[in-house]
Coordinates of C-alpha atoms in Angstrom, one line a residue:
M828 CA 189.1 22.1 7.9
R829 CA 190.5 24.2 10.8
G830 CA 192.7 26.1 8.4
V831 CA 189.8 26.9 6.1
H832 CA 187.8 28.3 8.9
D833 CA 190.7 30.5 10.1
T834 CA 191.2 31.8 6.5
E835 CA 187.5 32.7 6.2
A836 CA 187.3 34.3 9.6
G837 CA 190.4 36.5 9.2
P838 CA 189.1 39.1 6.7
S839 CA 185.8 39.7 8.4
S840 CA 187.4 40.2 11.7
T841 CA 189.7 42.9 10.3
V842 CA 187.2 44.6 8.0
R843 CA 184.8 45.4 10.8
P844 CA 187.4 47.4 12.9
V845 CA 188.5 49.2 9.8
R846 CA 185.0 50.3 9.0
R847 CA 184.5 51.4 12.6
D848 CA 187.6 53.4 12.5
R849 CA 186.6 55.1 9.2
L850 CA 183.2 55.9 10.6
A851 CA 184.7 57.3 13.8
G852 CA 187.3 59.3 11.9
G853 CA 184.6 60.6 9.5
V854 CA 182.3 61.7 12.3
F855 CA 185.1 63.5 14.1
A856 CA 186.4 65.2 10.9
A857 CA 182.8 66.3 10.1
G858 CA 182.4 67.7 13.7
V859 CA 185.6 69.7 13.4
V860 CA 184.5 71.2 10.1
V861 CA 181.0 72.0 11.3
S862 CA 182.3 73.5 14.6
A863 CA 185.0 75.6 12.8
F864 CA 182.4 76.8 10.3
L865 CA 180.0 77.8 13.1
M866 CA 182.7 79.8 14.9
F867 CA 183.9 81.5 11.7
W868 CA 180.3 82.3 10.5
G869 CA 179.1 83.4 13.9
A870 CA 182.1 85.7 14.3
W871 CA 181.6 87.1 10.8
E872 CA 177.9 87.7 11.4
R873 CA 178.8 89.8 14.5
R874 CA 181.9 91.4 13.1
W875 CA 183.0 94.7 14.5
I876 CA 186.0 96.5 16.1
A877 CA 185.4 98.1 19.4
D878 CA 186.7 101.5 20.5
D879 CA 189.1 99.6 22.8
G880 CA 190.3 97.6 19.7
L881 CA 191.1 100.8 17.9
I882 CA 193.4 101.8 20.8
V883 CA 195.6 98.9 19.8
L884 CA 195.7 100.2 16.2
R885 CA 196.9 103.6 17.4
T886 CA 200.0 101.9 18.9
V887 CA 200.5 99.9 15.8
R888 CA 200.4 103.1 13.7
N889 CA 203.1 104.6 15.8
L890 CA 205.2 101.5 15.4
L891 CA 204.8 101.6 11.6
A892 CA 205.7 105.3 11.7
G893 CA 208.9 104.6 13.6
N894 CA 207.7 106.3 16.9
G895 CA 208.1 103.1 18.9
P896 CA 205.4 101.1 20.8
V897 CA 203.7 104.1 22.2
F898 CA 200.2 105.6 22.1
N899 CA 201.3 109.2 21.8
A900 CA 204.6 110.1 20.2
G901 CA 207.2 111.1 22.8
E902 CA 205.3 109.4 25.7
R903 CA 206.3 105.9 26.5
V904 CA 203.0 104.5 27.7
E905 CA 201.9 100.9 27.1
A906 CA 198.2 101.4 26.5
N907 CA 197.5 97.8 25.3
T908 CA 197.1 94.9 27.7
S909 CA 198.3 92.2 25.3
T910 CA 201.8 92.7 24.1
A911 CA 201.7 89.7 21.8
W912 CA 198.5 91.0 20.2
T913 CA 200.0 94.4 19.5
Y914 CA 203.0 92.9 17.7
I915 CA 201.0 90.3 15.8
V916 CA 198.8 93.1 14.4
Y917 CA 202.0 95.1 13.7
A918 CA 203.6 92.2 11.8
G919 CA 200.4 91.7 9.8
G920 CA 200.2 95.4 8.9
W921 CA 203.9 95.6 8.0
L922 CA 203.8 92.5 5.9
T923 CA 200.6 93.2 4.0
G924 CA 200.4 96.9 3.8
L925 CA 196.6 96.7 4.2
R926 CA 194.4 98.8 6.3
L927 CA 194.9 97.9 9.9
E928 CA 191.2 97.3 10.5
Y929 CA 191.1 94.6 7.8
V930 CA 194.3 93.1 9.1
V931 CA 192.8 92.8 12.6
L932 CA 189.6 91.3 11.2
T933 CA 191.4 88.7 9.2
I934 CA 193.7 87.7 12.0
A935 CA 190.9 87.5 14.5
L936 CA 188.8 85.3 12.4
V937 CA 191.7 82.9 11.8
L938 CA 192.7 82.7 15.5
S939 CA 189.1 82.3 16.8
T940 CA 188.4 79.5 14.3
G941 CA 191.8 77.9 15.0
A942 CA 191.1 77.9 18.7
I943 CA 188.0 75.7 18.2
V944 CA 190.0 73.2 16.1
L945 CA 192.9 73.0 18.5
A946 CA 190.5 72.5 21.4
M947 CA 188.8 69.6 19.6
F948 CA 192.0 67.9 18.6
G949 CA 193.4 68.1 22.2
A950 CA 190.3 66.6 23.7
A951 CA 190.2 63.9 21.0
R952 CA 193.8 62.9 21.8
L953 CA 193.0 62.3 25.4
Y954 CA 189.8 60.3 24.8
R955 CA 191.4 58.2 22.2
W956 CA 194.1 57.2 24.6
R957 CA 191.7 56.5 27.4
L958 CA 189.3 54.5 25.3
R959 CA 191.9 52.8 23.2
A960 CA 190.9 49.3 24.4
T961 CA 187.2 49.9 24.2
T962 CA 185.2 47.7 21.9
G963 CA 182.5 48.9 19.6
T964 CA 182.4 52.2 17.7
V965 CA 183.4 55.3 19.6
L966 CA 182.2 58.6 18.1
L967 CA 183.8 61.8 19.2
L968 CA 181.1 64.4 19.0
P969 CA 181.5 68.2 19.3
A970 CA 180.1 69.4 22.7
G971 CA 182.0 72.0 24.7
V972 CA 183.0 73.9 21.7
L973 CA 179.4 74.2 20.7
V974 CA 178.6 75.6 24.1
Y975 CA 181.3 78.2 23.8
I976 CA 180.3 79.3 20.3
A977 CA 176.6 79.5 21.4
V978 CA 177.4 82.2 24.0
P979 CA 176.8 85.5 22.2
P980 CA 179.8 87.3 23.8
A981 CA 182.1 84.6 22.5
R982 CA 181.2 85.6 18.9
D983 CA 181.1 89.3 19.7
F984 CA 184.7 89.4 21.0
A985 CA 186.0 87.0 18.3
T986 CA 186.5 90.1 16.0
S987 CA 186.4 93.0 18.5
G988 CA 190.0 94.1 17.8
L989 CA 190.9 93.0 21.3
E990 CA 193.1 90.1 22.2
S991 CA 190.2 87.7 23.1
C992 CA 190.8 85.6 19.9
L993 CA 194.5 85.3 20.7
V994 CA 193.8 84.3 24.3
I995 CA 191.6 81.3 23.4
C996 CA 193.9 80.3 20.6
W997 CA 196.9 80.2 23.0
L998 CA 194.8 78.2 25.5
G999 CA 193.8 75.8 22.7
L1000 CA 197.3 75.4 21.5
L1001 CA 198.7 74.8 25.0
W1002 CA 195.9 72.3 25.6
L1003 CA 196.8 70.3 22.5
L1004 CA 200.5 70.4 23.3
M1005 CA 200.0 69.3 26.9
A1006 CA 197.7 66.5 25.7
R1007 CA 200.3 65.3 23.3
W1008 CA 203.0 65.5 25.9
A1009 CA 201.0 63.3 28.3
T1010 CA 200.0 60.6 25.9
P1011 CA 201.9 58.3 23.6
T1012 CA 201.5 58.7 19.9
P1013 CA 198.7 56.5 18.5
G1014 CA 200.0 53.5 16.7
G1015 CA 203.6 54.0 18.0
D1016 CA 205.7 52.0 20.3
G1017 CA 204.0 53.4 23.4
S1018 CA 206.7 55.9 24.2
L1019 CA 205.9 59.5 25.2
P1020 CA 206.9 62.5 23.0
G1021 CA 210.6 63.4 23.5
T1022 CA 212.7 66.5 24.1
G1023 CA 211.6 68.5 21.0
Q1024 CA 208.0 68.3 22.0
I1025 CA 208.8 69.2 25.6
L1026 CA 210.8 72.3 24.6
A1027 CA 208.1 73.4 22.1
T1028 CA 205.4 73.1 24.8
A1029 CA 207.6 75.1 27.3
F1030 CA 208.1 77.8 24.7
V1031 CA 204.4 78.2 24.0
A1032 CA 203.6 78.2 27.7
G1033 CA 206.2 80.9 28.4
L1034 CA 204.4 83.2 26.1
G1035 CA 201.3 83.3 28.3
P1036 CA 202.1 86.6 30.2
L1037 CA 202.6 88.4 26.9
V1038 CA 199.3 87.1 25.5
R1039 CA 197.6 88.6 28.6
P1040 CA 199.2 89.2 32.0
E1041 CA 196.9 87.0 34.1
L1042 CA 197.6 84.0 31.8
A1043 CA 200.9 83.8 33.8
L1044 CA 198.7 81.7 36.2
V1045 CA 198.2 79.1 33.5
A1046 CA 201.8 79.3 32.2
V1047 CA 203.4 78.8 35.6
L1048 CA 201.3 75.7 36.4
A1049 CA 202.0 74.2 32.9
L1050 CA 205.7 74.9 33.2
A1051 CA 205.9 73.4 36.7
M1052 CA 204.3 70.2 35.4
L1053 CA 206.8 70.0 32.5
F1054 CA 209.8 70.8 34.7
L1055 CA 208.9 68.4 37.6
A1056 CA 207.8 65.5 35.4
P1057 CA 210.0 62.4 35.7
G1058 CA 212.5 61.2 33.2
L1059 CA 214.3 64.5 32.4
D1060 CA 218.0 65.1 32.9
L1061 CA 219.4 68.4 34.1
R1062 CA 220.3 69.6 30.7
I1063 CA 216.7 69.3 29.4
R1064 CA 215.4 71.1 32.5
V1065 CA 217.8 74.0 32.0
A1066 CA 216.9 74.2 28.3
M1067 CA 213.3 74.2 29.2
V1068 CA 213.7 77.2 31.5
A1069 CA 215.7 79.0 28.8
V1070 CA 213.2 78.6 26.0
A1071 CA 210.3 79.4 28.2
G1072 CA 211.8 82.5 29.7
V1073 CA 214.0 84.0 27.0
I1074 CA 211.2 86.1 25.4
P1075 CA 208.9 87.0 28.4
V1076 CA 211.9 87.7 30.8
G1077 CA 213.7 89.7 28.1
Y1078 CA 210.6 91.7 27.4
Q1079 CA 209.9 92.3 31.1
I1080 CA 213.4 93.8 31.6
W1081 CA 212.9 96.0 28.5
R1082 CA 209.4 96.9 29.6
M1083 CA 210.5 98.1 33.1
G1084 CA 213.3 100.1 31.7
Y1085 CA 211.4 101.6 28.7
Y1086 CA 208.0 102.2 30.2
G1087 CA 209.0 102.5 33.9
L1088 CA 206.3 99.9 34.9
P1089 CA 206.3 96.2 35.6
Y1090 CA 203.1 95.7 33.7
P1091 CA 200.9 97.5 31.1
N1092 CA 199.7 101.0 32.1
T1093 CA 196.1 99.6 31.7
A1094 CA 196.7 97.6 34.9
V1095 CA 197.6 100.8 36.7
A1096 CA 194.6 102.6 35.4
K1097 CA 192.2 99.9 36.4
D1098 CA 194.0 99.0 39.6
A1099 CA 194.1 95.3 38.6
G1100 CA 195.3 94.3 42.1
G1101 CA 192.2 95.8 43.8
A1102 CA 189.2 93.7 45.0
K1103 CA 185.6 94.3 44.1
W1104 CA 184.0 90.9 44.8
S1105 CA 180.4 92.1 44.9
Q1106 CA 180.7 93.6 41.5
G1107 CA 182.5 90.5 40.3
L1108 CA 179.6 88.3 41.4
E1109 CA 177.2 90.6 39.7
Y1110 CA 179.3 90.3 36.5
L1111 CA 179.2 86.5 36.8
G1112 CA 175.4 86.5 37.1
N1113 CA 175.2 88.9 34.1
L1114 CA 176.8 86.2 32.0
V1115 CA 175.4 83.0 33.4
S1116 CA 171.7 83.9 34.1
P1117 CA 170.5 85.1 30.7
Y1118 CA 171.6 82.0 28.9
L1119 CA 171.1 79.5 31.8
L1120 CA 174.8 78.7 31.2
W1121 CA 174.9 76.4 34.2
L1122 CA 172.6 73.9 32.4
P1123 CA 175.0 72.8 29.6
L1124 CA 177.9 72.8 32.1
L1125 CA 175.9 70.4 34.3
F1126 CA 175.0 68.2 31.3
L1127 CA 178.7 68.0 30.3
A1128 CA 179.9 67.4 33.8
V1129 CA 177.5 64.5 34.2
L1130 CA 178.5 63.2 30.8
A1131 CA 182.2 63.3 31.6
A1132 CA 181.7 61.6 34.9
L1133 CA 179.7 58.9 33.3
V1134 CA 182.5 58.3 30.7
L1135 CA 185.1 58.1 33.4
A1136 CA 183.0 55.7 35.5
T1137 CA 182.4 53.3 32.6
S1138 CA 185.8 53.3 30.9
R1139 CA 188.9 51.4 32.0
D1140 CA 191.5 53.3 34.0
A1141 CA 194.1 54.0 31.3
V1142 CA 195.2 57.4 32.7
G1143 CA 197.8 55.9 35.0
L1144 CA 196.6 57.2 38.4
T1145 CA 196.7 53.6 39.8
A1146 CA 198.1 51.6 36.9
A1147 CA 201.4 53.7 36.6
V1148 CA 202.7 52.7 40.0
A1149 CA 201.2 51.4 43.2
R1150 CA 200.7 54.1 45.8
P1151 CA 203.4 53.8 48.4
D1152 CA 203.1 54.0 52.2
P1153 CA 202.3 57.7 53.0
R1154 CA 205.0 57.4 55.7
D1155 CA 207.6 56.9 53.1
V1156 CA 208.0 60.6 52.0
R1157 CA 210.5 59.9 49.3
A1158 CA 208.5 57.2 47.7
T1159 CA 205.4 59.3 47.9
L1160 CA 207.1 62.2 46.2
T1161 CA 208.3 59.9 43.4
W1162 CA 204.8 58.5 43.0
A1163 CA 203.3 62.0 42.8
Q1164 CA 205.9 63.1 40.3
K1165 CA 205.0 60.2 38.0
L1166 CA 201.3 61.3 38.1
L1167 CA 202.3 64.7 36.6
R1168 CA 202.7 63.3 33.1
T1169 CA 199.3 61.7 32.8
P1170 CA 196.1 62.8 30.9
T1171 CA 194.3 63.3 34.2
A1172 CA 196.9 65.8 35.4
V1173 CA 196.5 67.8 32.2
V1174 CA 192.7 67.9 32.6
V1175 CA 193.2 69.0 36.2
L1176 CA 195.6 71.7 35.1
F1177 CA 193.1 73.3 32.7
L1178 CA 190.1 72.9 35.0
G1179 CA 192.1 74.4 37.8
S1180 CA 193.3 77.2 35.5
G1181 CA 189.8 78.0 34.5
V1182 CA 188.8 78.3 38.2
L1183 CA 191.8 80.5 39.0
L1184 CA 191.2 82.8 36.1
A1185 CA 187.5 83.1 37.0
L1186 CA 188.3 83.9 40.6
Y1187 CA 190.8 86.5 39.5
S1188 CA 188.2 88.1 37.2
L1189 CA 185.6 88.1 39.9
R1190 CA 188.0 89.6 42.5
V1191 CA 188.8 92.6 40.3
G1192 CA 185.1 93.2 39.6
G1193 CA 184.8 91.7 36.2
D1194 CA 184.5 94.2 33.4
F1195 CA 182.1 96.7 31.9
M1196 CA 181.8 94.6 28.7
H1197 CA 179.2 91.9 28.9
G1198 CA 180.9 88.5 29.4
R1199 CA 184.3 89.5 28.0
V1200 CA 186.8 88.6 30.8
L1201 CA 185.0 85.4 31.7
L1202 CA 185.4 84.0 28.2
P1203 CA 188.9 82.6 28.8
P1204 CA 187.9 80.8 32.1
L1205 CA 184.8 79.4 30.3
F1206 CA 187.0 78.2 27.4
C1207 CA 189.4 76.5 29.9
L1208 CA 186.6 74.7 31.7
L1209 CA 185.1 73.5 28.4
L1210 CA 188.4 72.2 26.9
P1211 CA 188.2 68.7 28.5
V1212 CA 184.7 68.3 27.0
A1213 CA 185.4 70.1 23.7
V1214 CA 184.4 66.8 22.2
V1215 CA 182.8 63.9 24.1
P1216 CA 182.8 60.2 23.3
L1217 CA 179.7 58.3 22.5
R1218 CA 180.2 54.5 22.3
I1219 CA 177.9 52.7 19.9
P1220 CA 177.6 49.1 21.2
D1221 CA 178.0 46.3 18.7
R1222 CA 174.8 44.7 17.4
A1223 CA 175.3 41.7 19.7
E1224 CA 175.4 44.0 22.7
L1225 CA 172.2 45.9 22.0
G1226 CA 169.4 45.3 24.5
N1227 CA 168.4 46.0 28.0
N1228 CA 171.9 45.9 29.4
R1229 CA 174.4 48.3 30.9
P1230 CA 176.3 49.2 27.7
T1231 CA 173.1 50.1 25.9
Q1232 CA 171.8 52.1 28.9
V1233 CA 175.1 54.0 29.2
A1234 CA 175.1 54.8 25.5
G1235 CA 171.5 56.0 25.7
A1236 CA 172.3 58.2 28.7
L1237 CA 175.3 59.7 26.9
A1238 CA 173.3 60.4 23.8
V1239 CA 170.5 62.1 25.8
L1240 CA 173.0 64.4 27.6
W1241 CA 174.7 65.3 24.4
L1242 CA 171.4 66.0 22.7
G1243 CA 170.4 68.2 25.6
T1244 CA 173.6 70.2 25.2
V1245 CA 173.0 70.6 21.5
V1246 CA 169.4 71.7 22.1
W1247 CA 170.6 74.3 24.6
T1248 CA 173.2 75.6 22.1
A1249 CA 170.5 76.1 19.5
A1250 CA 168.3 78.0 21.9
A1251 CA 171.1 80.1 23.5
A1252 CA 172.8 81.1 20.2
N1253 CA 169.9 83.5 19.4
T1254 CA 169.3 84.8 22.9
T1255 CA 169.8 88.4 23.8
G1256 CA 171.9 88.3 26.9
M1257 CA 171.2 91.8 28.4
T1258 CA 167.7 93.0 28.7
E1259 CA 168.9 96.6 28.7
G1260 CA 170.3 96.0 25.2
A1261 CA 172.7 98.8 24.2
V1262 CA 172.0 100.8 27.4
V1263 CA 174.5 101.0 30.2
G1264 CA 172.6 99.5 33.2
R1265 CA 172.9 100.2 36.9
S1266 CA 175.6 97.6 37.1
G1267 CA 177.8 99.5 34.6
I1268 CA 177.8 96.5 32.3
V1269 CA 176.8 96.9 28.7
D1270 CA 176.5 94.9 25.5
E1271 CA 179.4 96.7 24.0
R1272 CA 178.8 95.6 20.4
A1273 CA 175.1 96.6 20.5
F1274 CA 176.0 99.9 22.2
Y1275 CA 178.4 101.0 19.5
A1276 CA 176.2 99.7 16.7
L1277 CA 173.4 101.8 18.0
N1278 CA 175.4 104.9 18.7
T1279 CA 177.3 104.9 15.4
G1280 CA 174.4 103.8 13.3
H1281 CA 176.5 101.1 11.7
L1282 CA 175.6 97.4 12.2
H1283 CA 179.2 96.5 11.8
P1284 CA 181.4 99.4 12.9
I1285 CA 184.9 98.3 11.7
L1286 CA 186.7 101.2 10.1
A1287 CA 187.8 104.2 12.1
E1288 CA 185.5 106.4 9.9
D1289 CA 182.5 104.4 11.1
Y1290 CA 183.0 106.0 14.5
L1291 CA 182.8 109.5 13.0
D1292 CA 179.1 109.0 13.4
Y1293 CA 179.5 108.5 17.2
P1294 CA 178.5 111.6 19.2
R1295 CA 181.2 114.4 19.1
M1296 CA 183.5 112.7 16.7
R1297 CA 182.8 114.8 13.6
A1298 CA 182.8 117.9 15.7
M1299 CA 186.2 117.0 17.1
V1300 CA 187.7 116.6 13.6
E1301 CA 186.2 120.0 12.6
A1302 CA 187.5 121.7 15.7
I1303 CA 191.0 120.5 15.0
A1304 CA 190.8 121.7 11.4
N1305 CA 189.4 125.1 12.5
T1306 CA 192.2 125.7 15.1
P1307 CA 195.5 125.6 13.1
N1308 CA 197.3 127.3 16.1
G1309 CA 196.6 124.2 18.2
G1310 CA 194.9 123.9 21.6
L1311 CA 193.3 121.6 24.1
L1312 CA 190.0 120.1 23.1
L1313 CA 187.5 119.5 25.9
P1314 CA 184.2 117.7 25.3
T1315 CA 181.0 119.7 26.1
P1316 CA 177.5 118.4 26.9
S1317 CA 176.6 119.2 23.3
F1318 CA 177.3 116.4 20.8
D1319 CA 178.4 118.8 18.1
A1320 CA 180.7 121.2 19.8
W1321 CA 184.1 121.1 21.7
D1322 CA 185.7 123.7 23.9
V1323 CA 189.2 124.6 22.7
V1324 CA 191.6 126.1 25.2
P1325 CA 194.2 128.0 23.0
P1326 CA 198.0 127.9 23.5
P1327 CA 199.8 130.9 24.8
E1328 CA 201.4 133.4 22.4
P1329 CA 203.8 133.5 20.6
I1330 CA 202.5 130.7 18.5
P1331 CA 205.4 128.6 17.0
P1332 CA 205.5 128.1 13.3
G1333 CA 203.1 125.4 12.3
G1334 CA 201.1 125.8 15.5
A1335 CA 201.5 124.5 19.0
G1336 CA 199.8 121.2 18.4
H1337 CA 196.5 119.7 19.6
T1338 CA 195.6 117.7 22.7
V1339 CA 192.3 115.9 22.9
F1340 CA 191.0 115.0 26.3
F1341 CA 188.2 112.3 26.0
L1342 CA 187.3 109.0 27.4
N1343 CA 187.0 107.1 24.1
L1344 CA 190.6 106.8 23.1
G1345 CA 190.2 104.5 20.1
M1346 CA 187.8 106.5 17.9
T1347 CA 189.5 109.8 18.8
S1348 CA 193.1 108.6 18.2
M1349 CA 192.3 106.7 14.9
N1350 CA 190.5 109.7 13.4
T1351 CA 193.3 112.1 14.1
G1352 CA 196.9 112.3 13.0
L1353 CA 199.8 110.9 15.0
D1354 CA 200.8 114.5 15.8
V1355 CA 197.6 115.0 17.9
R1356 CA 198.1 114.0 21.5
V1357 CA 195.1 112.0 22.8
V1358 CA 194.7 111.5 26.6
D1359 CA 191.8 110.2 28.8
Q1360 CA 190.5 111.0 32.2
M1361 CA 190.8 107.4 33.5
G1362 CA 194.4 107.0 32.5
L1363 CA 194.6 104.2 29.9
A1364 CA 197.0 106.4 27.9
Y1365 CA 197.6 109.1 30.4
P1366 CA 199.9 108.3 33.4
L1367 CA 198.8 111.4 35.4
A1368 CA 195.2 110.1 35.4
A1369 CA 196.2 106.4 35.8
H1370 CA 198.1 107.2 39.1
T1371 CA 195.1 108.8 40.8
E1372 CA 193.2 106.9 43.5
R1373 CA 190.3 104.6 42.4
L1374 CA 186.8 105.8 43.1
E1375 CA 185.1 103.2 45.3
D1376 CA 181.7 103.5 43.8
G1377 CA 182.8 104.2 40.2
R1378 CA 181.7 102.2 37.2
I1379 CA 183.9 99.2 36.8
G1380 CA 186.7 99.8 34.4
H1381 CA 185.9 103.6 34.5
D1382 CA 186.5 104.3 38.2
K1383 CA 189.3 106.9 37.8
I1384 CA 188.3 110.4 36.6
L1385 CA 190.9 113.2 36.3
F1386 CA 189.6 116.8 36.4
P1387 CA 190.3 118.7 33.2
D1388 CA 192.1 121.5 35.2
W1389 CA 195.0 119.1 35.5
V1390 CA 195.2 118.8 31.7
V1391 CA 195.2 122.6 31.2
A1392 CA 198.1 122.8 33.6
D1393 CA 199.9 119.8 32.1
S1394 CA 199.5 120.9 28.5
G1395 CA 200.7 124.5 29.1
M1396 CA 197.6 126.1 27.6
V1397 CA 196.2 129.5 28.5
D1398 CA 194.9 129.3 32.1
V1399 CA 192.8 132.4 32.5
H1400 CA 189.3 133.4 31.5
P1401 CA 187.8 134.2 29.0
W1402 CA 190.2 131.9 27.0
M1403 CA 189.5 129.1 29.4
P1404 CA 186.0 127.7 29.7
G1405 CA 183.9 129.1 32.5
Y1406 CA 183.5 125.7 34.2
L1407 CA 187.2 125.6 34.9
D1408 CA 188.6 127.3 37.9
E1409 CA 191.7 129.5 37.6
D1410 CA 192.7 128.7 41.2
W1411 CA 192.4 124.9 40.6
V1412 CA 194.6 125.2 37.5
A1413 CA 197.1 127.2 39.4
M1414 CA 197.1 124.6 42.2
A1415 CA 197.5 121.8 39.6
K1416 CA 200.5 123.5 38.2
T1417 CA 202.0 123.7 41.7
A1418 CA 201.1 120.0 42.4
L1419 CA 202.9 119.0 39.2
T1420 CA 206.2 120.2 40.7
C1421 CA 206.0 117.6 43.5
P1422 CA 209.4 115.7 43.2
E1423 CA 207.9 112.2 43.4
T1424 CA 205.2 113.1 40.8
R1425 CA 207.8 114.7 38.6
E1426 CA 210.0 111.6 38.7
M1427 CA 207.0 109.3 37.9
I1428 CA 206.1 111.4 34.9
D1429 CA 209.7 111.7 33.7
S1430 CA 210.0 107.9 33.8
S1431 CA 207.8 107.8 30.7
S1432 CA 208.2 111.3 29.1
A1433 CA 211.8 112.3 29.6
E1434 CA 214.4 111.5 27.0
L1435 CA 215.3 107.8 27.4
T1436 CA 219.0 107.6 28.3
W1437 CA 220.9 104.6 29.7
A1438 CA 220.8 106.3 33.2
L1439 CA 217.0 106.7 33.0
F1440 CA 216.6 103.1 31.8
K1441 CA 218.5 101.8 34.8
R1442 CA 216.5 104.1 37.2
N1443 CA 213.2 102.9 35.7
L1444 CA 214.3 99.3 36.0
R1445 CA 215.1 99.8 39.7
N1446 CA 212.0 101.8 40.5
A1447 CA 209.3 100.3 38.2
F1448 CA 207.3 98.7 41.1
D1449 CA 207.5 101.9 43.1
Y1450 CA 206.2 103.9 40.1
A1451 CA 203.4 101.4 39.6
S1452 CA 202.1 101.8 43.2
Y1453 CA 202.5 105.6 43.3
R1454 CA 199.2 107.5 43.6
I1455 CA 198.2 111.2 43.6
E1456 CA 195.2 113.0 44.9
R1457 CA 192.6 114.0 42.3
V1458 CA 191.9 117.4 43.9
P1459 CA 194.9 119.7 43.4
K1460 CA 194.6 121.3 46.8
Y1461 CA 194.9 117.9 48.5
E1462 CA 197.8 116.9 46.3
I1463 CA 199.6 120.0 47.4
Q1464 CA 199.0 119.2 51.0
R1465 CA 200.2 115.6 50.4
C1466 CA 203.4 116.7 48.9
D1467 CA 203.9 119.5 51.5
L1468 CA 204.2 122.2 48.9
P1469 CA 203.4 125.9 49.3
M1470 CA 199.9 126.9 48.3
P1471 CA 199.8 129.3 45.3
P1472 CA 198.2 132.7 46.0
P1473 CA 194.5 132.9 45.1
R1474 CA 193.7 134.6 41.8
G1475 CA 190.4 136.0 43.0

């Protein structure tokens, strides 16, 4: 009789867990598909390429043309913040031969959608490990990823042509790899992933500074965890350092010798080391307040705390090893080392990274684009709750008891998050819309959609409908001898300062001096030099002092007199516009003879020889910190140069 009962009970006891597993797996898979679709569709519905995104394509055009990774041929200026993004787009353009705008759009959609999937798989790995002994059915529901997708800037910058899609995809990939590194493979023998997994994770982490410079904060912390974790012999640690550093360190040496700077020229132009806390806090409010973003973050924080409080301690903080006597320093260090390779440490890593990235962004004053630079910190903070577990009690457990109450509370918090996402997804964040407000922050996509007349400005030609652009193309066509193009208050005219005679065969070439580098450079040939007054692609402007009260991201303005002097155009009236001063141009020419300034300019414009490469390598940090006065007269005084005679 006993054997019969055992035989009858066996199948029913195994069928139920199998059904629960299938249900849980199906719900998670459906959540991944729905979330990925929402990200893809949301990005597609708001597809566009920003003017700053077109700047990247100018560099890629030069790479494809054999001019090197430069913005203007013959000038070694790194005008793109993300090295990795530049070369990914270059590879896509070289392999496919398609228009670069379409290459960017495709890659951006894939990376943005992939980031959501990676985030969900990483969080699911950690929850499955923590809740591996939990009875009942545990459903992993999308949560944090829905919050991220619902924030309009997240969808705006998914396809902006900037590196935002690559940044969140790198964060998602590193999150998944670190989660796998810290937890045993489900269904295995309980052992942690081995050397291959560790080296792959170290390699991906090492790429952080090339994805975006400030991601070095995340990369260093992740690599420190990998390096200091227990159970690794010296050979593995050495190999880890080698695979993590071979590309970023090699590129850094090349960058300093080739460009003469230790970081992209954009960091010099924007003084990325400066502090503007008040502007940064205003930028934070500009993102959080319109969407009540604190509300879903609060819901998810309470939900995560409730899960931690009601699940068994499987993370190893106390179970891995008993905490030693604090007076035993060696034992305490060993205990702390063992804690590094735990899921809790991984969660702390990304939460801490999110806070550090946010603090850095706030310190430099944020950005002029609504929400953009706070998207990576937000993504980091949401990774641990990308999905959240909801335990459905067995039928026998249902009732007025703790498991049922906990399940109900979790369901309410999750539903509250979902309701917020539905409301926030269709919210207009900035009341000013496409107008630049007093804070200097603007809804960039709406701004360019309005000013180009295209709902989805993607191609470079779409920006010909932006003020002054068609007039610029016409001015270049009408001046075959070349010249310096200066914008006028009129939207349909440019001033052209001609080159001195004799004009060389084929003309002296054109230089365009305008703030919007992307649309200008992508609607002109590579033989046209395009420079800007804030210095993203113009070292002379980048090395001026920052204006304390200037608009964030636009707080350097070089007077056009400098460009007349630098370009060698005619510097007297009436060939020069009346608003330019002959004496200022003469003083700018004198100021450009300052030995220190000349050396800084030559670092990126002189012929690159081995001697110059070595000099750049030695002096890159000095060149990065070098600054000149915006007013030519003051610059002459700073350099102790003789003042040129007045022209009257």
